[in-house]
mmCIF file of N, CA, C and O in Angstrom:
data_model
loop_
_atom_site.group_PDB
_atom_site.id
_atom_site.type_symbol
_atom_site.label_atom_id
_atom_site.label_comp_id
_atom_site.label_asym_id
_atom_site.label_seq_id
_atom_site.Cartn_x
_atom_site.Cartn_y
_atom_site.Cartn_z
ATOM 1 N N UNK A 509 203.842 144.990 88.246
ATOM 2 C CA UNK A 509 204.263 143.673 87.772
ATOM 3 C C UNK A 509 205.002 143.857 86.452
ATOM 4 O O UNK A 509 204.564 144.574 85.569
ATOM 5 N N UNK A 510 206.116 143.186 86.336
ATOM 6 C CA UNK A 510 206.898 143.267 85.105
ATOM 7 C C UNK A 510 206.174 142.543 83.977
ATOM 8 O O UNK A 510 205.422 141.599 84.200
ATOM 9 N N UNK A 511 206.435 142.989 82.768
ATOM 10 C CA UNK A 511 205.789 142.339 81.625
ATOM 11 C C UNK A 511 206.287 140.911 81.434
ATOM 12 O O UNK A 511 205.546 140.066 80.935
ATOM 13 N N UNK A 512 207.522 140.628 81.837
ATOM 14 C CA UNK A 512 208.033 139.265 81.683
ATOM 15 C C UNK A 512 207.281 138.303 82.610
ATOM 16 O O UNK A 512 207.115 137.125 82.298
ATOM 17 N N UNK A 513 206.783 138.805 83.729
ATOM 18 C CA UNK A 513 206.043 137.946 84.656
ATOM 19 C C UNK A 513 204.650 137.608 84.134
ATOM 20 O O UNK A 513 204.029 136.665 84.619
ATOM 21 N N UNK A 514 204.164 138.345 83.167
ATOM 22 C CA UNK A 514 202.886 137.996 82.546
ATOM 23 C C UNK A 514 202.981 136.677 81.777
ATOM 24 O O UNK A 514 201.981 136.013 81.545
ATOM 25 N N UNK A 515 204.208 136.315 81.414
ATOM 26 C CA UNK A 515 204.441 135.042 80.722
ATOM 27 C C UNK A 515 204.078 133.852 81.611
ATOM 28 O O UNK A 515 203.806 132.758 81.115
ATOM 29 N N UNK A 516 204.033 134.059 82.909
ATOM 30 C CA UNK A 516 203.687 132.975 83.833
ATOM 31 C C UNK A 516 202.229 132.544 83.709
ATOM 32 O O UNK A 516 201.861 131.474 84.182
ATOM 33 N N UNK A 517 201.400 133.343 83.092
ATOM 34 C CA UNK A 517 199.996 132.984 82.892
ATOM 35 C C UNK A 517 199.806 131.988 81.757
ATOM 36 O O UNK A 517 198.770 131.334 81.683
ATOM 37 N N UNK A 518 200.775 131.856 80.874
ATOM 38 C CA UNK A 518 200.633 130.983 79.702
ATOM 39 C C UNK A 518 200.417 129.521 80.089
ATOM 40 O O UNK A 518 199.487 128.887 79.571
ATOM 41 N N UNK A 519 201.207 128.925 80.998
ATOM 42 C CA UNK A 519 200.919 127.531 81.369
ATOM 43 C C UNK A 519 199.570 127.368 82.063
ATOM 44 O O UNK A 519 198.880 126.368 81.863
ATOM 45 N N UNK A 520 199.190 128.338 82.867
ATOM 46 C CA UNK A 520 197.891 128.288 83.537
ATOM 47 C C UNK A 520 196.760 128.239 82.516
ATOM 48 O O UNK A 520 195.837 127.431 82.628
ATOM 49 N N UNK A 521 196.867 129.079 81.498
ATOM 50 C CA UNK A 521 195.844 129.096 80.450
ATOM 51 C C UNK A 521 195.874 127.794 79.655
ATOM 52 O O UNK A 521 194.838 127.228 79.335
ATOM 53 N N UNK A 522 197.070 127.313 79.351
ATOM 54 C CA UNK A 522 197.190 126.061 78.602
ATOM 55 C C UNK A 522 196.628 124.870 79.347
ATOM 56 O O UNK A 522 195.985 124.004 78.755
ATOM 57 N N UNK A 523 196.886 124.818 80.645
ATOM 58 C CA UNK A 523 196.382 123.706 81.450
ATOM 59 C C UNK A 523 194.875 123.788 81.643
ATOM 60 O O UNK A 523 194.144 122.847 81.360
ATOM 61 N N UNK A 524 194.397 124.897 82.146
ATOM 62 C CA UNK A 524 193.017 124.945 82.616
ATOM 63 C C UNK A 524 192.004 125.425 81.582
ATOM 64 O O UNK A 524 190.905 124.892 81.513
ATOM 65 N N UNK A 525 192.355 126.424 80.800
ATOM 66 C CA UNK A 525 191.380 126.997 79.870
ATOM 67 C C UNK A 525 191.185 126.098 78.658
ATOM 68 O O UNK A 525 190.052 125.826 78.251
ATOM 69 N N UNK A 526 192.275 125.592 78.100
ATOM 70 C CA UNK A 526 192.167 124.797 76.876
ATOM 71 C C UNK A 526 192.046 123.296 77.131
ATOM 72 O O UNK A 526 191.898 122.531 76.188
ATOM 73 N N UNK A 527 192.111 122.877 78.387
ATOM 74 C CA UNK A 527 192.014 121.451 78.683
ATOM 75 C C UNK A 527 190.690 120.831 78.234
ATOM 76 O O UNK A 527 190.691 119.719 77.689
ATOM 77 N N UNK A 528 189.532 121.488 78.390
ATOM 78 C CA UNK A 528 188.297 120.869 77.878
ATOM 79 C C UNK A 528 188.303 120.661 76.359
ATOM 80 O O UNK A 528 187.680 119.723 75.863
ATOM 81 N N UNK A 529 189.017 121.492 75.625
ATOM 82 C CA UNK A 529 189.091 121.329 74.168
ATOM 83 C C UNK A 529 190.044 120.208 73.782
ATOM 84 O O UNK A 529 189.938 119.650 72.688
ATOM 85 N N UNK A 530 190.980 119.878 74.662
ATOM 86 C CA UNK A 530 191.947 118.819 74.385
ATOM 87 C C UNK A 530 191.501 117.482 74.958
ATOM 88 O O UNK A 530 192.225 116.503 74.859
ATOM 89 N N UNK A 531 190.327 117.412 75.539
ATOM 90 C CA UNK A 531 189.851 116.202 76.207
ATOM 91 C C UNK A 531 189.342 115.195 75.181
ATOM 92 O O UNK A 531 188.147 115.029 74.986
ATOM 93 N N UNK A 532 190.294 114.525 74.536
ATOM 94 C CA UNK A 532 189.959 113.469 73.588
ATOM 95 C C UNK A 532 191.100 112.461 73.557
ATOM 96 O O UNK A 532 192.220 112.765 73.952
ATOM 97 N N UNK A 533 190.788 111.274 73.108
ATOM 98 C CA UNK A 533 191.792 110.214 73.074
ATOM 99 C C UNK A 533 192.535 110.213 71.745
ATOM 100 O O UNK A 533 193.748 110.098 71.698
ATOM 101 N N UNK A 534 191.820 110.318 70.671
ATOM 102 C CA UNK A 534 192.431 110.325 69.341
ATOM 103 C C UNK A 534 192.844 111.743 69.003
ATOM 104 O O UNK A 534 192.130 112.681 69.344
ATOM 105 N N UNK A 535 193.874 112.028 68.367
ATOM 106 C CA UNK A 535 194.929 111.184 67.807
ATOM 107 C C UNK A 535 195.955 110.826 68.876
ATOM 108 O O UNK A 535 196.054 111.468 69.908
ATOM 109 N N UNK A 536 196.724 109.796 68.599
ATOM 110 C CA UNK A 536 197.829 109.415 69.466
ATOM 111 C C UNK A 536 199.070 110.173 69.004
ATOM 112 O O UNK A 536 199.389 110.187 67.818
ATOM 113 N N UNK A 537 199.735 110.797 69.942
ATOM 114 C CA UNK A 537 200.961 111.541 69.638
ATOM 115 C C UNK A 537 202.066 110.961 70.507
ATOM 116 O O UNK A 537 201.932 110.897 71.731
ATOM 117 N N UNK A 538 203.138 110.541 69.876
ATOM 118 C CA UNK A 538 204.263 109.887 70.552
ATOM 119 C C UNK A 538 203.804 108.677 71.365
ATOM 120 O O UNK A 538 204.334 108.384 72.426
ATOM 121 N N UNK A 539 202.784 108.003 70.891
ATOM 122 C CA UNK A 539 202.266 106.815 71.544
ATOM 123 C C UNK A 539 201.353 107.087 72.721
ATOM 124 O O UNK A 539 200.951 106.163 73.414
ATOM 125 N N UNK A 540 201.055 108.363 72.970
ATOM 126 C CA UNK A 540 200.193 108.720 74.100
ATOM 127 C C UNK A 540 198.858 109.240 73.579
ATOM 128 O O UNK A 540 198.815 109.866 72.519
ATOM 129 N N UNK A 541 197.780 108.990 74.314
ATOM 130 C CA UNK A 541 196.521 109.639 73.952
ATOM 131 C C UNK A 541 196.696 111.157 74.007
ATOM 132 O O UNK A 541 197.548 111.679 74.720
ATOM 133 N N UNK A 542 195.878 111.861 73.260
ATOM 134 C CA UNK A 542 196.068 113.302 73.112
ATOM 135 C C UNK A 542 196.013 114.037 74.439
ATOM 136 O O UNK A 542 196.800 114.950 74.682
ATOM 137 N N UNK A 543 195.108 113.666 75.334
ATOM 138 C CA UNK A 543 194.997 114.355 76.617
ATOM 139 C C UNK A 543 196.257 114.179 77.453
ATOM 140 O O UNK A 543 196.737 115.132 78.066
ATOM 141 N N UNK A 544 196.803 112.973 77.480
ATOM 142 C CA UNK A 544 198.041 112.734 78.220
ATOM 143 C C UNK A 544 199.196 113.515 77.603
ATOM 144 O O UNK A 544 200.027 114.091 78.316
ATOM 145 N N UNK A 545 199.258 113.555 76.281
ATOM 146 C CA UNK A 545 200.283 114.357 75.610
ATOM 147 C C UNK A 545 200.119 115.830 75.950
ATOM 148 O O UNK A 545 201.108 116.531 76.188
ATOM 149 N N UNK A 546 198.874 116.322 75.986
ATOM 150 C CA UNK A 546 198.601 117.727 76.285
ATOM 151 C C UNK A 546 199.129 118.101 77.674
ATOM 152 O O UNK A 546 199.789 119.120 77.852
ATOM 153 N N UNK A 547 198.863 117.270 78.655
ATOM 154 C CA UNK A 547 199.310 117.545 80.022
ATOM 155 C C UNK A 547 200.834 117.464 80.116
ATOM 156 O O UNK A 547 201.471 118.331 80.728
ATOM 157 N N UNK A 548 201.435 116.459 79.489
ATOM 158 C CA UNK A 548 202.893 116.327 79.518
ATOM 159 C C UNK A 548 203.556 117.494 78.794
ATOM 160 O O UNK A 548 204.586 118.022 79.253
ATOM 161 N N UNK A 549 202.978 117.916 77.681
ATOM 162 C CA UNK A 549 203.517 119.051 76.925
ATOM 163 C C UNK A 549 203.515 120.318 77.776
ATOM 164 O O UNK A 549 204.506 121.049 77.815
ATOM 165 N N UNK A 550 202.415 120.574 78.482
ATOM 166 C CA UNK A 550 202.342 121.794 79.285
ATOM 167 C C UNK A 550 203.204 121.719 80.530
ATOM 168 O O UNK A 550 203.638 122.755 81.048
ATOM 169 N N UNK A 551 203.491 120.536 81.019
ATOM 170 C CA UNK A 551 204.434 120.429 82.131
ATOM 171 C C UNK A 551 205.831 120.814 81.678
ATOM 172 O O UNK A 551 206.546 121.527 82.380
ATOM 173 N N UNK A 552 206.225 120.358 80.497
ATOM 174 C CA UNK A 552 207.528 120.722 79.954
ATOM 175 C C UNK A 552 207.563 122.211 79.619
ATOM 176 O O UNK A 552 208.540 122.914 79.934
ATOM 177 N N UNK A 553 206.490 122.716 79.002
ATOM 178 C CA UNK A 553 206.448 124.142 78.658
ATOM 179 C C UNK A 553 206.465 125.030 79.901
ATOM 180 O O UNK A 553 207.060 126.101 79.889
ATOM 181 N N UNK A 554 205.837 124.602 80.982
ATOM 182 C CA UNK A 554 205.854 125.374 82.220
ATOM 183 C C UNK A 554 207.282 125.492 82.752
ATOM 184 O O UNK A 554 207.695 126.560 83.219
ATOM 185 N N UNK A 555 208.042 124.412 82.656
ATOM 186 C CA UNK A 555 209.441 124.459 83.096
ATOM 187 C C UNK A 555 210.260 125.399 82.228
ATOM 188 O O UNK A 555 211.087 126.172 82.734
ATOM 189 N N UNK A 556 210.042 125.345 80.924
ATOM 190 C CA UNK A 556 210.763 126.229 80.006
ATOM 191 C C UNK A 556 210.398 127.690 80.265
ATOM 192 O O UNK A 556 211.276 128.566 80.306
ATOM 193 N N UNK A 557 209.131 127.961 80.470
ATOM 194 C CA UNK A 557 208.689 129.335 80.713
ATOM 195 C C UNK A 557 209.231 129.843 82.042
ATOM 196 O O UNK A 557 209.657 131.001 82.146
ATOM 197 N N UNK A 558 209.262 129.005 83.070
ATOM 198 C CA UNK A 558 209.845 129.408 84.342
ATOM 199 C C UNK A 558 211.332 129.719 84.199
ATOM 200 O O UNK A 558 211.838 130.666 84.819
ATOM 201 N N UNK A 559 212.036 128.957 83.376
ATOM 202 C CA UNK A 559 213.447 129.233 83.131
ATOM 203 C C UNK A 559 213.626 130.572 82.418
ATOM 204 O O UNK A 559 214.517 131.357 82.763
ATOM 205 N N UNK A 560 212.778 130.858 81.444
ATOM 206 C CA UNK A 560 212.854 132.128 80.720
ATOM 207 C C UNK A 560 212.577 133.297 81.661
ATOM 208 O O UNK A 560 213.305 134.303 81.645
ATOM 209 N N UNK A 561 211.564 133.175 82.487
ATOM 210 C CA UNK A 561 211.249 134.245 83.433
ATOM 211 C C UNK A 561 212.390 134.433 84.423
ATOM 212 O O UNK A 561 212.762 135.562 84.751
ATOM 213 N N UNK A 562 212.983 133.354 84.886
ATOM 214 C CA UNK A 562 214.106 133.438 85.815
ATOM 215 C C UNK A 562 215.287 134.172 85.184
ATOM 216 O O UNK A 562 215.936 134.991 85.825
ATOM 217 N N UNK A 563 215.573 133.877 83.926
ATOM 218 C CA UNK A 563 216.724 134.485 83.261
ATOM 219 C C UNK A 563 216.511 135.966 82.954
ATOM 220 O O UNK A 563 217.441 136.759 83.053
ATOM 221 N N UNK A 564 215.299 136.361 82.573
ATOM 222 C CA UNK A 564 215.065 137.713 82.091
ATOM 223 C C UNK A 564 214.373 138.632 83.096
ATOM 224 O O UNK A 564 214.123 139.785 82.786
ATOM 225 N N UNK A 565 214.073 138.155 84.278
ATOM 226 C CA UNK A 565 213.418 138.996 85.281
ATOM 227 C C UNK A 565 214.429 139.976 85.865
ATOM 228 O O UNK A 565 215.450 139.567 86.416
ATOM 229 N N UNK A 566 214.172 141.281 85.767
ATOM 230 C CA UNK A 566 215.133 142.250 86.300
ATOM 231 C C UNK A 566 215.208 142.221 87.828
ATOM 232 O O UNK A 566 216.214 142.649 88.390
ATOM 233 N N UNK A 567 214.215 141.689 88.509
ATOM 234 C CA UNK A 567 214.268 141.598 89.973
ATOM 235 C C UNK A 567 215.183 140.472 90.431
ATOM 236 O O UNK A 567 215.498 140.375 91.617
ATOM 237 N N UNK A 568 215.626 139.638 89.526
ATOM 238 C CA UNK A 568 216.425 138.463 89.874
ATOM 239 C C UNK A 568 217.910 138.697 89.668
ATOM 240 O O UNK A 568 218.669 137.749 89.556
ATOM 241 N N UNK A 569 218.359 139.922 89.633
ATOM 242 C CA UNK A 569 219.780 140.200 89.478
ATOM 243 C C UNK A 569 220.468 140.043 90.815
ATOM 244 O O UNK A 569 219.962 140.463 91.836
ATOM 245 N N UNK A 570 221.621 139.428 90.808
ATOM 246 C CA UNK A 570 222.328 139.197 92.051
ATOM 247 C C UNK A 570 222.084 137.806 92.574
ATOM 248 O O UNK A 570 221.264 137.060 92.058
ATOM 249 N N UNK A 571 222.786 137.465 93.616
ATOM 250 C CA UNK A 571 222.677 136.133 94.172
ATOM 251 C C UNK A 571 222.343 136.208 95.659
ATOM 252 O O UNK A 571 222.778 137.107 96.369
ATOM 253 N N UNK A 572 221.579 135.242 96.136
ATOM 254 C CA UNK A 572 221.262 135.164 97.559
ATOM 255 C C UNK A 572 222.330 134.411 98.329
ATOM 256 O O UNK A 572 222.269 134.328 99.549
ATOM 257 N N UNK A 573 223.305 133.837 97.641
ATOM 258 C CA UNK A 573 224.313 133.002 98.282
ATOM 259 C C UNK A 573 225.466 133.810 98.847
ATOM 260 O O UNK A 573 226.346 133.243 99.483
ATOM 261 N N UNK A 574 225.514 135.073 98.618
ATOM 262 C CA UNK A 574 226.650 135.887 99.055
ATOM 263 C C UNK A 574 226.607 136.190 100.521
ATOM 264 O O UNK A 574 225.690 136.232 101.208
#
């Protein structure tokens, strides 16, 4: 497994491992309770991390459309 693919574990850890620690309503961030902000933040971060892995993965060189 490439080291860049280890980055895919970060959203999993953020969602599942730290979710019990983020399970609170206060403080409100951007008008959302903290738990809702936490889940929305990790959804956005998961997309960003997937984009980074896609760009830097050496197995992803070339195109399937050819």
